[in-house]
């Protein structure tokens, strides 16, 4: 009888364990984030280290953001035109492209692109530092590893994400213009006028809030995964770093999409 | 007695099921160089990591100046960390920073020195460690030995009061090993820091140490001065010292001196019981010091090895020949009278003179002389080992010889 009861409850037990582990992990990430945020303001401020990270995460991502933004805008223009033309309202193409980009696609696509480019490298770099005892070495020198490694990256992401999102939005609108106006023959004035009349400040600030939150999420998750590489069950050394990098990319991408939905529902 | 600077009291550490440290007690005195020796995997590095605070004990206490490390206030903890520095076994250099930046990091992050002062301090360290040509290279671009020196420079640059060295000479060539050890000793005298060293370089490391601790089976069975170590009757210490001695004689393929007494007692038992005689032969390599100086250690080693091999071949008594001292080999010949021993010795002398080691062409660039002497003695009832050896030494005569003439020709 006891065996039957056990087998019935076994899946629930497992589910319970997984849930507790998940909640525990979220708590650990939150503490890690609060710690890193608090250390941003400890003196002396790490301006040069932060600028280096802004250069790596932000400036070096511009090209990829330009490319992705351009083609996203172009494909939006193309798809939007053929959908809108069925209803005879191709004139609102400018508004459709601009609103989709500014409210949704700009922050999300930018976050996903930076996760792929910089998030993975953050996790890998910090992970390698962990397994080669470089983080322990910082600790022995009385240099707080979270302040030294994580805080500048979080600040850099907070600065870079909204800026890159803005670039993405602008270049996306230009992409939409290229396909809508130059290729499909919509009137240039109508395209731009629709953008001007439909986009309000709330759309822009909503997009920036999203970019700001995504920046925090991506930096925290990627640094956390790298920082605790050695705590991963079953993954040691190089394998541990590879698992940490994979988790960092997957988890932060999923969280970006989940948080995007939550934020959108609040912002609308 | 001075109060201990750092004290470990009943420190226990387990990793899962495995106990690495079991109620370990260790005392570190201020201004001393304390060396921790022990077999690999015995928890020496774990012990160091407890002292610096990278690991926390499951049980027991670590005291710093009489205060528990875990109960230090944040300010005290900060001051403790500022006084201590750690040189990692695997160096733990920052691989994305250059050699210069690695050494400068503790100064840049933890001091208010201006960039010029930092630069001059770092360059001085770089010069001392002979790293000038790799100043702006990355750790992955330099050799393992150089990485070790960079790690050492980084540990010394902030002039801490306590430095923990985790195998500072591992992977270095013998010349650099001595340089590093003498550098530690030199700096220790100059800055008067307290050093805790984990090392396998015995006996070299003992020459610079004030105190030694042996870690064995998760505990510290001995701690004391190197002199006390040598004279300790603790079986673990004895095993350790003998282990070191036997390792040395492994190189020459001969038994250790510790075996000679056992061997002699066994043979004397036969003499008393069966009235059977046995002989001892003492071989001496004359002028070994000169060979060391003129040619080098390898040539000297080869001469001892060659002699050892021939002795084993001729007398078929591999177990009874021992390296008695640096240039002496003592052999016990069971069931062998003086005449039979003489006969075999003559054959050995002929063979020895034909060996490459006695050909001048083996040493084209040096001119020196050396010879091998041998002396026989026959053991009788009631004799002791020392008088037997004395007798053999007094009967020694040359059995092989190399003479350097004007132009390096042999005689």
XYZ file of C-alpha atoms in Angstrom:
679
model
C 0.000 0.000 0.000
C 2.788 2.315 1.011
C 4.573 1.540 -2.254
C 1.492 2.447 -4.298
C 1.129 5.711 -2.360
C 4.805 6.457 -2.912
C 4.585 5.861 -6.654
C 1.513 8.093 -6.859
C 3.230 10.913 -5.018
C 6.638 10.496 -6.663
C 5.952 12.868 -9.586
C 4.622 15.476 -7.157
C 7.692 15.059 -4.987
C 9.921 15.620 -7.987
C 7.848 18.601 -9.066
C 8.084 20.001 -5.549
C 11.866 19.565 -5.471
C 12.287 21.191 -8.870
C 10.024 24.074 -7.845
C 11.895 24.649 -4.592
C 15.228 24.522 -6.459
C 13.876 26.990 -9.031
C 12.601 29.412 -6.399
C 15.892 29.050 -4.526
C 17.821 29.845 -7.691
C 15.659 32.910 -8.348
C 16.313 34.069 -4.794
C 20.055 33.571 -5.235
C 19.968 35.549 -8.503
C 18.043 38.354 -6.763
C 20.590 38.519 -3.904
C 23.436 38.460 -6.435
C 21.798 41.338 -8.328
C 21.165 43.449 -5.211
C 24.757 42.866 -4.115
C 26.092 43.934 -7.527
C 23.821 46.997 -7.669
C 24.848 48.116 -4.173
C 28.511 47.788 -5.103
C 28.096 50.037 -8.154
C 28.023 52.994 -5.794
C 30.982 51.988 -3.615
C 33.899 54.369 -3.936
C 36.018 54.837 -5.949
C 33.609 54.537 -8.857
C 34.834 52.200 -11.580
C 34.340 54.602 -14.461
C 37.080 53.316 -16.755
C 36.125 49.651 -16.278
C 32.480 50.520 -16.958
C 33.430 52.432 -20.102
C 35.438 49.448 -21.326
C 32.344 47.283 -20.903
C 30.138 49.883 -22.619
C 32.587 49.728 -25.508
C 32.503 45.931 -25.618
C 28.764 45.407 -25.007
C 27.514 48.585 -26.684
C 29.840 50.038 -29.289
C 30.993 46.698 -30.663
C 27.371 45.544 -31.047
C 26.355 48.476 -33.260
C 27.117 46.743 -36.552
C 25.041 43.676 -35.766
C 22.209 45.880 -34.453
C 22.324 47.943 -37.685
C 22.130 44.833 -39.831
C 19.377 43.122 -37.863
C 17.442 46.396 -37.451
C 17.596 47.169 -41.157
C 16.344 43.788 -42.282
C 13.708 43.581 -39.541
C 12.349 46.973 -40.699
C 12.487 45.914 -44.344
C 10.635 42.667 -43.766
C 8.074 44.491 -41.601
C 7.539 46.964 -44.468
C 7.128 44.118 -46.925
C 4.779 41.981 -44.847
C 2.875 45.031 -43.596
C 2.345 46.361 -47.089
C 0.883 43.112 -48.476
C -1.384 42.726 -45.437
C -2.540 46.345 -45.386
C -3.067 46.564 -49.138
C -5.797 43.898 -48.814
C -7.769 46.379 -46.706
C -6.762 49.344 -48.823
C -4.971 50.964 -45.932
C -1.326 50.735 -47.040
C -1.003 54.367 -46.055
C -0.679 53.404 -42.377
C 2.409 51.279 -43.107
C 4.695 53.870 -41.496
C 2.685 53.798 -38.267
C 2.562 49.981 -38.234
C 6.306 49.619 -38.735
C 7.252 52.335 -36.246
C 4.893 51.187 -33.493
C 5.866 47.521 -33.794
C 9.515 48.461 -33.647
C 9.404 51.047 -30.886
C 7.017 49.201 -28.616
C 8.020 45.584 -29.144
C 10.537 44.457 -31.681
C 13.201 47.046 -30.963
C 13.813 46.198 -27.283
C 13.244 42.445 -27.684
C 15.365 41.926 -30.809
C 18.129 44.134 -29.408
C 18.149 42.145 -26.157
C 18.264 38.825 -28.024
C 21.100 40.054 -30.237
C 23.157 41.268 -27.272
C 22.530 38.022 -25.410
C 23.945 36.143 -28.388
C 26.927 38.451 -28.801
C 27.883 39.744 -25.371
C 25.834 37.734 -22.869
C 27.416 34.435 -23.876
C 30.902 35.923 -23.719
C 30.218 37.428 -20.272
C 29.191 34.013 -18.926
C 32.151 32.263 -20.569
C 34.727 34.826 -19.433
C 33.579 34.901 -15.824
C 33.165 31.108 -15.857
C 36.755 30.598 -16.999
C 37.933 33.048 -14.359
C 36.096 30.991 -11.779
C 37.490 27.602 -12.776
C 41.054 28.923 -13.113
C 40.895 30.400 -9.580
C 41.176 33.976 -10.871
C 38.072 34.934 -8.866
C 39.625 33.371 -5.752
C 42.783 35.357 -6.496
C 40.726 38.576 -6.509
C 39.221 37.551 -3.200
C 42.652 36.966 -1.646
C 43.714 40.452 -2.810
C 40.717 41.882 -0.973
C 39.195 42.916 -4.313
C 35.472 42.183 -4.231
C 34.944 39.963 -7.328
C 31.293 41.002 -7.723
C 32.237 44.680 -7.638
C 35.203 44.102 -9.961
C 33.512 41.842 -12.513
C 29.730 42.130 -12.275
C 28.899 45.722 -11.316
C 30.594 47.344 -14.365
C 28.836 44.901 -16.670
C 25.412 45.647 -15.194
C 25.979 49.410 -15.533
C 27.278 48.921 -19.081
C 24.172 46.930 -20.019
C 21.875 49.536 -18.430
C 23.587 52.216 -20.548
C 23.948 50.215 -23.755
C 20.569 48.497 -24.072
C 18.386 51.647 -24.430
C 20.924 53.257 -26.780
C 21.164 50.192 -28.986
C 17.382 49.890 -28.921
C 17.107 53.482 -30.156
C 19.519 52.701 -32.990
C 17.555 49.551 -33.799
C 14.275 51.501 -33.910
C 15.629 54.223 -36.191
C 17.368 51.868 -38.572
C 14.249 49.623 -38.586
C 12.061 52.573 -39.587
C 14.555 53.373 -42.360
C 14.358 49.696 -43.432
C 10.569 49.949 -43.585
C 10.948 53.126 -45.633
C 13.254 51.359 -48.088
C 10.917 48.468 -48.722
C 7.639 50.436 -48.420
C 8.548 53.674 -50.184
C 11.475 52.844 -52.455
C 10.479 49.319 -53.518
C 6.692 49.231 -53.220
C 5.947 52.855 -54.085
C 4.139 54.215 -51.007
C 4.254 57.975 -50.790
C 7.229 59.103 -48.766
C 5.342 61.945 -47.070
C 2.490 59.682 -46.005
C 4.926 57.098 -44.558
C 6.708 59.704 -42.442
C 3.575 61.659 -41.522
C 1.844 58.516 -40.225
C 4.841 57.842 -38.013
C 4.774 61.373 -36.667
C 1.081 61.323 -35.905
C 0.824 57.841 -34.428
C 3.903 57.524 -32.264
C 3.544 59.203 -28.880
C 6.071 59.708 -26.128
C 4.514 56.896 -24.081
C 5.478 54.395 -26.811
C 9.061 55.570 -26.800
C 9.404 55.615 -23.017
C 7.715 52.198 -22.792
C 10.310 50.825 -25.215
C 13.110 52.325 -23.184
C 11.737 50.935 -19.910
C 11.743 47.518 -21.527
C 15.299 47.982 -22.783
C 16.412 49.087 -19.308
C 14.826 46.045 -17.624
C 16.194 43.676 -20.274
C 19.674 45.118 -19.732
C 19.478 44.307 -16.035
C 18.113 40.814 -16.677
C 20.704 39.895 -19.307
C 23.701 41.194 -17.328
C 22.560 39.597 -14.067
C 21.700 36.185 -15.499
C 24.816 35.912 -17.671
C 27.191 37.043 -14.895
C 25.439 34.834 -12.341
C 25.758 31.744 -14.519
C 29.458 32.373 -15.081
C 30.163 33.342 -11.475
C 28.703 30.137 -10.069
C 30.030 27.791 -12.770
C 31.766 25.704 -10.102
C 28.483 25.073 -8.272
C 26.828 23.400 -11.256
C 26.047 19.754 -10.604
C 27.793 17.467 -13.091
C 29.733 20.138 -14.911
C 33.384 20.687 -14.117
C 36.107 22.552 -15.948
C 35.513 23.373 -19.603
C 32.255 21.406 -19.632
C 31.018 23.460 -16.708
C 31.783 26.673 -18.581
C 29.998 25.433 -21.704
C 26.925 24.467 -19.648
C 27.000 27.839 -17.881
C 27.156 29.676 -21.212
C 24.271 27.645 -22.638
C 22.159 28.238 -19.516
C 22.985 31.935 -19.571
C 21.794 32.313 -23.181
C 18.697 30.132 -22.847
C 17.578 31.469 -19.477
C 18.091 35.113 -20.290
C 16.349 34.786 -23.700
C 13.337 33.074 -22.128
C 13.220 35.595 -19.285
C 13.394 38.496 -21.727
C 10.315 37.170 -23.567
C 8.398 36.390 -20.373
C 9.196 39.766 -18.805
C 8.328 41.453 -22.117
C 4.797 40.083 -21.884
C 4.456 41.158 -18.240
C 5.811 44.644 -18.933
C 3.630 45.087 -22.030
C 0.517 44.229 -20.054
C 1.446 46.885 -17.504
C 2.481 49.518 -20.012
C -0.523 49.287 -22.336
C 57.750 32.150 23.622
C 56.139 34.605 21.202
C 52.377 34.495 20.854
C 51.204 32.726 17.695
C 50.112 34.938 14.827
C 47.794 32.378 13.316
C 46.516 29.327 15.104
C 44.401 26.472 13.802
C 42.589 24.589 16.540
C 40.931 21.245 15.787
C 40.088 22.317 12.242
C 38.040 19.731 10.363
C 37.000 19.975 6.726
C 34.984 17.510 4.731
C 34.089 17.573 1.030
C 30.984 15.381 0.863
C 31.950 12.045 2.362
C 35.683 12.695 2.177
C 37.421 14.141 5.202
C 40.369 16.266 4.099
C 41.387 17.783 7.427
C 40.672 16.007 10.676
C 41.103 18.008 13.887
C 44.205 19.762 12.588
C 46.204 21.925 14.977
C 48.840 24.268 13.631
C 50.651 27.259 15.028
C 52.203 29.971 12.866
C 54.610 32.312 14.593
C 55.114 35.896 13.477
C 58.167 36.493 11.292
C 58.810 32.788 10.707
C 58.896 30.791 7.515
C 56.712 27.779 8.197
C 56.826 24.990 5.656
C 54.051 22.457 5.332
C 55.181 19.214 3.746
C 53.200 16.126 2.939
C 52.197 13.758 0.204
C 50.110 15.000 -2.727
C 46.387 15.151 -2.041
C 46.830 15.327 1.731
C 45.092 18.702 1.986
C 48.020 21.105 2.103
C 46.400 23.588 -0.279
C 43.058 23.185 1.511
C 44.825 24.116 4.747
C 46.248 27.283 3.156
C 42.841 28.213 1.737
C 41.390 27.991 5.253
C 43.995 30.408 6.545
C 43.266 32.997 3.863
C 39.520 32.549 4.203
C 38.710 31.024 0.824
C 37.373 27.963 2.657
C 35.675 27.798 6.032
C 36.177 24.913 8.448
C 33.280 22.571 9.204
C 34.505 22.374 12.773
C 37.243 24.013 14.780
C 38.616 27.513 14.962
C 41.166 29.643 13.166
C 42.623 32.394 15.295
C 44.432 35.486 14.033
C 46.260 37.315 16.790
C 44.157 35.354 19.260
C 40.839 36.381 17.650
C 38.590 34.014 15.755
C 38.641 34.730 12.014
C 34.893 34.250 11.682
C 34.153 36.702 14.488
C 36.268 39.541 13.077
C 34.372 42.740 12.350
C 34.201 43.897 8.747
C 36.941 46.429 9.414
C 39.167 43.819 11.051
C 38.517 41.418 8.194
C 39.527 44.079 5.727
C 42.694 44.818 7.642
C 43.480 41.066 7.846
C 43.023 40.671 4.088
C 45.201 43.675 3.409
C 48.001 42.106 5.410
C 47.872 38.743 3.677
C 48.771 37.601 0.198
C 48.457 34.236 -1.517
C 50.432 32.645 -4.297
C 48.293 29.985 -5.940
C 49.554 26.553 -6.950
C 48.259 27.115 -10.506
C 49.312 30.783 -10.399
C 45.738 32.079 -11.009
C 47.041 34.888 -13.210
C 44.462 37.045 -14.970
C 44.741 35.742 -18.493
C 43.253 38.803 -20.155
C 45.754 41.137 -18.457
C 49.421 41.507 -19.378
C 52.247 40.546 -17.030
C 52.602 44.214 -16.045
C 48.883 44.635 -15.402
C 48.758 41.414 -13.396
C 51.482 42.583 -11.036
C 50.067 46.109 -10.877
C 46.493 44.999 -10.113
C 46.759 44.782 -6.283
C 48.407 48.222 -6.225
C 45.886 49.793 -8.592
C 42.886 48.384 -6.774
C 43.941 48.567 -3.163
C 46.325 51.495 -2.811
C 46.189 55.195 -3.578
C 49.573 55.263 -5.281
C 49.776 57.305 -8.458
C 50.443 55.587 -11.773
C 54.143 56.547 -11.796
C 54.778 55.043 -8.367
C 52.905 51.899 -9.355
C 54.926 51.656 -12.551
C 58.260 51.955 -10.784
C 57.277 49.383 -8.140
C 56.033 46.907 -10.726
C 59.054 47.346 -12.991
C 61.359 46.797 -10.022
C 59.625 43.488 -9.302
C 59.766 42.553 -12.976
C 63.506 43.218 -13.011
C 64.118 41.147 -9.893
C 62.188 38.231 -11.354
C 64.025 38.520 -14.710
C 60.759 39.082 -16.575
C 61.738 42.245 -18.443
C 61.352 40.706 -21.901
C 57.773 39.556 -21.215
C 56.473 42.682 -19.453
C 53.719 43.346 -21.971
C 52.936 39.749 -22.880
C 49.898 37.822 -21.715
C 50.228 34.855 -19.339
C 49.335 32.361 -22.083
C 52.255 33.662 -24.185
C 54.929 32.892 -21.571
C 56.375 29.658 -20.170
C 55.111 27.920 -17.032
C 58.218 28.898 -15.093
C 57.759 32.538 -16.038
C 54.094 32.409 -15.009
C 55.253 31.134 -11.619
C 57.573 34.103 -11.257
C 54.826 36.528 -12.273
C 52.601 35.025 -9.571
C 55.435 35.402 -7.075
C 55.972 39.024 -8.107
C 52.245 39.706 -7.716
C 52.268 38.178 -4.220
C 55.261 40.281 -3.163
C 54.445 43.605 -4.823
C 52.047 44.879 -2.156
C 54.607 44.040 0.561
C 52.149 42.117 2.738
C 52.875 40.959 6.293
C 51.813 37.365 5.707
C 52.375 35.476 2.466
C 51.065 32.027 1.732
C 53.014 30.192 -0.971
C 51.354 27.164 -2.496
C 54.214 25.231 -4.133
C 56.147 28.274 -5.317
C 58.866 26.240 -7.020
C 56.797 23.567 -8.751
C 57.631 23.411 -12.443
C 60.787 25.524 -12.215
C 64.231 24.422 -13.368
C 66.725 23.660 -10.559
C 68.555 26.953 -11.025
C 65.389 29.040 -10.817
C 64.107 26.894 -7.929
C 67.065 27.996 -5.865
C 66.639 31.578 -7.039
C 62.977 31.587 -5.983
C 63.695 29.993 -2.602
C 66.562 32.352 -1.876
C 64.389 35.261 -3.032
C 61.687 34.242 -0.542
C 64.331 33.968 2.186
C 65.887 37.290 1.159
C 62.575 39.187 1.112
C 61.508 37.545 4.322
C 64.609 38.904 6.032
C 64.184 42.297 4.395
C 60.454 42.864 4.880
C 60.099 40.466 7.854
C 56.888 38.957 6.570
C 55.479 35.727 7.923
C 55.600 33.026 5.271
C 53.666 29.807 5.059
C 55.010 27.566 2.360
C 53.681 24.371 0.885
C 56.466 22.618 -0.932
C 57.900 19.309 -2.050
C 61.400 20.648 -2.477
C 62.988 18.783 0.372
C 65.610 19.304 1.684
C 66.184 22.667 -0.073
C 63.077 24.310 1.354
C 64.052 23.247 4.887
C 67.193 25.367 4.706
C 65.099 28.541 4.549
C 62.404 27.397 7.009
C 62.198 28.195 10.703
C 59.431 25.706 11.300
C 58.161 22.610 9.556
C 54.791 20.875 9.765
C 54.072 17.483 8.264
C 50.541 16.749 7.131
C 49.660 13.083 6.920
C 46.356 11.176 6.895
C 44.365 14.414 7.320
C 46.269 15.410 10.479
C 49.483 17.158 11.469
C 51.552 14.592 13.371
C 54.598 16.820 13.655
C 55.431 20.504 13.804
C 58.714 21.955 14.945
C 62.032 23.276 13.735
C 63.918 21.546 10.896
C 66.447 20.325 13.501
C 63.651 18.788 15.539
C 62.298 17.221 12.378
C 65.612 15.548 11.671
C 65.877 14.201 15.179
C 62.237 13.289 15.665
C 61.462 9.668 16.469
C 57.867 10.022 15.338
C 57.336 7.071 12.949
C 55.545 9.266 10.368
C 58.425 11.751 10.364
C 60.936 8.904 10.117
C 59.007 7.412 7.234
C 58.991 10.787 5.559
C 62.720 11.408 6.012
C 63.577 7.871 4.920
C 61.235 8.239 1.988
C 63.195 11.287 0.885
C 66.497 9.464 1.351
C 65.384 6.409 -0.554
C 64.145 8.603 -3.390
C 67.612 10.076 -3.734
C 69.274 6.686 -3.930
C 66.731 5.465 -6.446
C 68.645 7.683 -8.854
C 71.822 5.691 -8.397
C 70.019 2.382 -8.232
C 71.467 1.580 -4.825
C 69.930 0.874 -1.441
C 69.741 3.496 1.268
C 72.087 3.855 4.211
C 69.239 3.049 6.586
C 69.326 -0.570 5.409
C 72.964 -1.189 6.294
C 72.431 -1.812 10.011
C 69.633 -4.274 9.361
C 71.840 -6.049 6.819
C 74.814 -6.178 9.163
C 72.772 -7.601 12.072
C 71.372 -10.291 9.791
C 74.820 -11.316 8.537
C 76.368 -11.202 12.013
C 73.611 -13.563 13.134
C 74.794 -16.039 10.475
C 78.417 -15.594 11.592
C 77.590 -16.335 15.218
C 75.218 -19.191 14.437
C 76.931 -20.989 11.576
C 80.494 -19.726 12.063
C 80.386 -18.566 8.472
C 82.419 -15.517 7.519
C 81.355 -12.632 5.299
C 83.267 -9.749 3.755
C 82.589 -6.089 3.289
C 83.967 -3.926 0.492
C 84.116 -0.167 0.651
C 84.387 1.690 -2.675
C 85.389 5.333 -2.687
C 85.257 7.661 -5.641
C 88.162 9.970 -5.187
C 87.833 13.553 -6.359
C 84.073 13.414 -6.954
C 83.912 17.049 -5.920
C 86.273 17.979 -8.749
C 84.085 16.129 -11.245
C 81.073 18.012 -9.939
C 82.923 21.261 -10.432
C 84.579 20.547 -13.799
C 81.944 18.551 -15.590
C 78.754 18.751 -13.570
C 76.351 16.740 -11.479
C 75.224 14.502 -14.307
C 78.760 13.199 -14.968
C 79.277 12.570 -11.256
C 75.945 10.789 -11.085
C 76.850 8.656 -14.081
C 80.123 7.571 -12.470
C 78.279 6.461 -9.327
C 75.617 4.769 -11.432
C 78.241 2.963 -13.566
C 80.054 1.743 -10.465
C 76.759 0.609 -8.915
C 75.776 -1.335 -12.050
C 79.155 -3.087 -12.323
C 79.073 -4.026 -8.646
C 75.651 -5.559 -9.114
C 76.766 -7.418 -12.275
C 79.959 -8.845 -10.767
C 78.871 -9.697 -7.282
C 75.272 -10.576 -8.023
C 74.341 -9.019 -4.691
C 72.041 -6.208 -5.668
C 70.352 -6.086 -2.287
C 73.479 -5.738 -0.211
C 75.177 -2.730 -1.750
C 74.333 0.654 -0.278
C 75.232 4.244 -0.988
C 77.114 4.904 2.210
C 77.871 8.558 1.567
C 77.981 10.878 -1.408
C 81.146 9.253 -2.815
C 81.156 5.910 -1.009
C 79.467 2.623 -1.753
C 79.514 -0.110 0.867
C 78.850 -3.719 -0.029
C 78.243 -6.691 2.208
C 79.166 -10.060 0.649
C 77.342 -12.839 2.477
C 78.998 -16.308 2.592
C 82.115 -14.887 0.916
C 85.638 -15.219 2.257
C 88.438 -12.735 1.670
C 90.083 -14.683 -1.181
C 86.954 -15.127 -3.227
C 86.101 -11.473 -2.713
C 89.576 -10.410 -3.906
C 89.217 -12.482 -7.046
C 85.886 -10.878 -8.009
C 87.238 -7.454 -7.127
C 90.163 -7.897 -9.562
C 87.763 -8.794 -12.359
C 85.673 -5.749 -11.516
C 88.782 -3.523 -11.636
C 89.623 -4.680 -15.187
C 86.052 -4.087 -16.329
C 85.884 -0.718 -14.654
C 88.950 0.646 -16.404
C 87.365 -0.241 -19.777
C 84.236 1.833 -19.055
C 83.465 5.020 -20.908
C 83.735 7.017 -17.703
C 87.476 6.292 -17.656
C 88.024 7.420 -21.253
C 89.374 10.968 -21.622
C 87.347 11.420 -24.844
C 84.182 11.394 -22.728
C 85.296 14.748 -21.291
C 86.641 16.697 -24.283
C 86.474 20.097 -22.644
C 87.853 19.363 -19.178
C 91.120 18.225 -17.669
C 90.893 16.483 -14.331
C 91.912 13.314 -12.545
C 89.884 10.885 -10.529
C 90.119 7.349 -9.275
C 88.058 4.637 -7.667
C 89.453 2.909 -4.600
C 88.298 -0.252 -2.921
C 89.116 -1.843 0.405
C 88.209 -5.295 1.782
C 87.607 -6.520 5.303
C 86.448 -9.837 6.644
C 83.924 -9.986 9.438
C 84.496 -12.179 12.416
C 82.474 -12.951 15.562
C 81.950 -10.025 17.873
C 82.981 -7.322 15.411
C 80.916 -4.177 15.033
C 80.033 -2.401 11.831
C 82.114 0.715 12.438
C 85.362 -1.178 13.037
C 84.689 -3.324 9.968
C 84.202 -0.223 7.827
C 87.343 1.333 9.322
C 89.305 -1.801 8.457
C 87.994 -1.765 4.883
C 88.897 1.910 4.507
C 92.419 1.352 5.771
C 92.971 -1.392 3.158
C 91.768 0.718 0.253
C 93.788 0.839 -2.938
C 93.189 2.292 -6.409
C 91.385 -0.064 -8.793
C 90.638 2.370 -11.652
C 92.099 5.724 -12.541
C 91.797 8.572 -15.049
C 94.668 11.028 -15.267
C 94.607 14.273 -17.143
C 97.806 15.105 -18.953
C 98.885 18.390 -20.542
C 96.450 18.243 -23.486
C 93.752 16.260 -21.823
C 95.280 12.852 -22.681
C 94.757 9.907 -20.370
C 97.460 7.945 -18.614
